[in-house]
């Protein structure tokens, strides 16, 4: 990813890693993780309207210029921070591209499914509200 960022002709380009992408290696996930991944992606697409494959992959390279332009508008933390960051970049027409990466799942999770799903859904609703009122 860093090579793509440094080789990019557009220095404002940001890169988001995608753990499952056509042509990339399949990630070995438990049924619960796969279901949670697909449920959250469906919620992100339905509520916020982002079409990226994998908003939650932690591997992101954001250009300094684009991050400085949007950072003061970021208010969410936790699991929906990534969604707000990408939505804010998209709204500001900052270029973002997805890159497939090799990924290995690590057992265990910080996610407490039902409690966190409730908080994440509320966070997505707040992001949508700010998008619709141009507060992002």
mmCIF file of C-alpha atoms in Angstrom:
data_model
loop_
_atom_site.group_PDB
_atom_site.id
_atom_site.type_symbol
_atom_site.label_atom_id
_atom_site.label_comp_id
_atom_site.label_asym_id
_atom_site.label_seq_id
_atom_site.Cartn_x
_atom_site.Cartn_y
_atom_site.Cartn_z
ATOM 1 C CA UNK A 1 0.000 0.000 0.000
ATOM 2 C CA UNK A 2 2.780 2.403 0.867
ATOM 3 C CA UNK A 3 4.435 1.725 -2.483
ATOM 4 C CA UNK A 4 1.185 2.593 -4.267
ATOM 5 C CA UNK A 5 0.852 5.752 -2.208
ATOM 6 C CA UNK A 6 4.410 6.892 -2.896
ATOM 7 C CA UNK A 7 4.189 5.941 -6.595
ATOM 8 C CA UNK A 8 0.814 7.593 -7.099
ATOM 9 C CA UNK A 9 0.809 10.451 -9.573
ATOM 10 C CA UNK A 10 -1.933 12.055 -7.511
ATOM 11 C CA UNK A 11 -0.451 12.899 -4.124
ATOM 12 C CA UNK A 12 -3.957 13.510 -2.762
ATOM 13 C CA UNK A 13 -4.956 9.891 -3.417
ATOM 14 C CA UNK A 14 -5.818 7.809 -0.353
ATOM 15 C CA UNK A 15 -5.844 4.010 -0.224
ATOM 16 C CA UNK A 16 -8.114 1.638 1.667
ATOM 17 C CA UNK A 17 -7.171 -2.013 2.012
ATOM 18 C CA UNK A 18 -9.765 -4.625 1.133
ATOM 19 C CA UNK A 19 -9.531 -8.016 2.806
ATOM 20 C CA UNK A 20 -11.899 -9.746 0.377
ATOM 21 C CA UNK A 21 -11.787 -8.620 -3.211
ATOM 22 C CA UNK A 22 -12.054 -10.474 -6.487
ATOM 23 C CA UNK A 23 -8.579 -11.739 -7.237
ATOM 24 C CA UNK A 24 -7.317 -11.563 -3.653
ATOM 25 C CA UNK A 25 -6.858 -14.507 -1.353
ATOM 26 C CA UNK A 26 -9.942 -15.538 0.592
ATOM 27 C CA UNK A 27 -9.827 -14.736 4.279
ATOM 28 C CA UNK A 28 -10.508 -17.675 6.586
ATOM 29 C CA UNK A 29 -13.200 -16.371 8.950
ATOM 30 C CA UNK A 30 -15.588 -17.992 11.356
ATOM 31 C CA UNK A 31 -19.252 -18.035 10.380
ATOM 32 C CA UNK A 32 -20.012 -15.393 13.035
ATOM 33 C CA UNK A 33 -17.281 -13.061 11.716
ATOM 34 C CA UNK A 34 -18.464 -13.494 8.124
ATOM 35 C CA UNK A 35 -22.071 -12.808 9.120
ATOM 36 C CA UNK A 36 -21.077 -9.755 11.169
ATOM 37 C CA UNK A 37 -18.895 -8.437 8.316
ATOM 38 C CA UNK A 38 -21.726 -8.756 5.778
ATOM 39 C CA UNK A 39 -24.342 -7.335 8.151
ATOM 40 C CA UNK A 40 -22.236 -4.263 8.926
ATOM 41 C CA UNK A 41 -21.359 -3.727 5.249
ATOM 42 C CA UNK A 42 -25.090 -3.896 4.424
ATOM 43 C CA UNK A 43 -25.868 -1.360 7.167
ATOM 44 C CA UNK A 44 -23.102 0.986 5.943
ATOM 45 C CA UNK A 45 -24.392 0.802 2.374
ATOM 46 C CA UNK A 46 -28.034 1.199 3.364
ATOM 47 C CA UNK A 47 -27.675 3.920 5.984
ATOM 48 C CA UNK A 48 -24.641 5.951 4.868
ATOM 49 C CA UNK A 49 -24.475 4.996 1.194
ATOM 50 C CA UNK A 50 -20.789 4.031 1.033
ATOM 51 C CA UNK A 51 -20.093 1.378 -1.589
ATOM 52 C CA UNK A 52 -16.597 0.309 -0.496
ATOM 53 C CA UNK A 53 -16.113 -3.408 0.029
ATOM 54 C CA UNK A 54 -14.438 -3.192 3.435
ATOM 55 C CA UNK A 55 -14.664 0.005 5.473
ATOM 56 C CA UNK A 56 -13.430 -1.717 8.622
ATOM 57 C CA UNK A 57 -10.024 -2.953 7.481
ATOM 58 C CA UNK A 58 -7.546 -1.038 9.601
ATOM 59 C CA UNK A 59 -5.009 -0.725 6.789
ATOM 60 C CA UNK A 60 -5.514 2.722 5.296
ATOM 61 C CA UNK A 61 -3.103 5.268 3.847
ATOM 62 C CA UNK A 62 -4.691 8.708 3.873
ATOM 63 C CA UNK A 63 -2.873 11.605 2.240
ATOM 64 C CA UNK A 64 -1.890 14.325 4.680
ATOM 65 C CA UNK A 65 -3.555 17.037 2.619
ATOM 66 C CA UNK A 66 -6.902 15.258 2.430
ATOM 67 C CA UNK A 67 -6.826 14.265 6.116
ATOM 68 C CA UNK A 68 -6.103 17.838 7.213
ATOM 69 C CA UNK A 69 -9.006 19.014 5.052
ATOM 70 C CA UNK A 70 -11.515 16.708 6.759
ATOM 71 C CA UNK A 71 -10.104 15.977 10.230
ATOM 72 C CA UNK A 72 -11.892 18.791 12.058
ATOM 73 C CA UNK A 73 -15.247 17.383 10.915
ATOM 74 C CA UNK A 74 -14.620 13.912 12.344
ATOM 75 C CA UNK A 75 -16.480 13.315 15.599
ATOM 76 C CA UNK A 76 -17.108 9.562 15.740
ATOM 77 C CA UNK A 77 -14.814 7.086 17.420
ATOM 78 C CA UNK A 78 -14.767 3.347 17.835
ATOM 79 C CA UNK A 79 -15.974 1.047 15.085
ATOM 80 C CA UNK A 80 -17.682 3.765 12.998
ATOM 81 C CA UNK A 81 -14.688 6.138 12.845
ATOM 82 C CA UNK A 82 -13.550 4.515 9.579
ATOM 83 C CA UNK A 83 -16.989 4.953 8.030
ATOM 84 C CA UNK A 84 -17.113 8.633 8.967
ATOM 85 C CA UNK A 85 -13.590 9.200 7.630
ATOM 86 C CA UNK A 86 -14.427 7.594 4.276
ATOM 87 C CA UNK A 87 -17.811 9.349 4.031
ATOM 88 C CA UNK A 88 -16.174 12.704 4.739
ATOM 89 C CA UNK A 89 -13.455 12.084 2.146
ATOM 90 C CA UNK A 90 -16.118 11.040 -0.369
ATOM 91 C CA UNK A 91 -18.254 14.094 0.330
ATOM 92 C CA UNK A 92 -15.217 16.335 -0.152
ATOM 93 C CA UNK A 93 -14.460 14.594 -3.474
ATOM 94 C CA UNK A 94 -11.060 13.424 -2.206
ATOM 95 C CA UNK A 95 -9.912 10.431 -4.265
ATOM 96 C CA UNK A 96 -9.856 7.077 -2.486
ATOM 97 C CA UNK A 97 -9.065 3.742 -4.099
ATOM 98 C CA UNK A 98 -9.340 0.191 -2.783
ATOM 99 C CA UNK A 99 -6.370 -2.175 -2.874
ATOM 100 C CA UNK A 100 -6.649 -5.909 -2.194
ATOM 101 C CA UNK A 101 -4.270 -7.160 0.477
ATOM 102 C CA UNK A 102 -3.313 -10.484 1.975
ATOM 103 C CA UNK A 103 -4.897 -10.749 5.413
ATOM 104 C CA UNK A 104 -4.748 -13.260 8.198
ATOM 105 C CA UNK A 105 -7.480 -13.310 10.829
ATOM 106 C CA UNK A 106 -6.359 -13.303 14.430
ATOM 107 C CA UNK A 107 -8.594 -15.208 16.858
ATOM 108 C CA UNK A 108 -10.573 -13.155 19.328
ATOM 109 C CA UNK A 109 -12.486 -9.953 18.923
ATOM 110 C CA UNK A 110 -13.098 -6.738 20.809
ATOM 111 C CA UNK A 111 -16.586 -6.657 19.321
ATOM 112 C CA UNK A 112 -19.480 -7.454 21.651
ATOM 113 C CA UNK A 113 -21.971 -8.198 18.936
ATOM 114 C CA UNK A 114 -25.395 -7.047 20.144
ATOM 115 C CA UNK A 115 -24.249 -4.140 22.306
ATOM 116 C CA UNK A 116 -21.755 -2.843 19.746
ATOM 117 C CA UNK A 117 -24.128 -3.402 16.816
ATOM 118 C CA UNK A 118 -26.607 -1.080 18.549
ATOM 119 C CA UNK A 119 -23.927 1.604 19.077
ATOM 120 C CA UNK A 120 -22.597 1.194 15.529
ATOM 121 C CA UNK A 121 -26.075 1.548 14.021
ATOM 122 C CA UNK A 122 -26.670 4.708 16.051
ATOM 123 C CA UNK A 123 -23.279 6.016 14.893
ATOM 124 C CA UNK A 124 -24.157 5.315 11.258
ATOM 125 C CA UNK A 125 -27.426 7.227 11.707
ATOM 126 C CA UNK A 126 -25.515 10.212 13.131
ATOM 127 C CA UNK A 127 -23.127 10.126 10.178
ATOM 128 C CA UNK A 128 -26.036 10.010 7.717
ATOM 129 C CA UNK A 129 -27.704 12.954 9.472
ATOM 130 C CA UNK A 130 -24.495 15.012 9.246
ATOM 131 C CA UNK A 131 -24.047 14.019 5.582
ATOM 132 C CA UNK A 132 -27.587 15.144 4.787
ATOM 133 C CA UNK A 133 -27.130 18.479 6.556
ATOM 134 C CA UNK A 134 -23.632 19.006 5.104
ATOM 135 C CA UNK A 135 -22.132 18.994 8.597
ATOM 136 C CA UNK A 136 -19.376 16.583 7.571
#
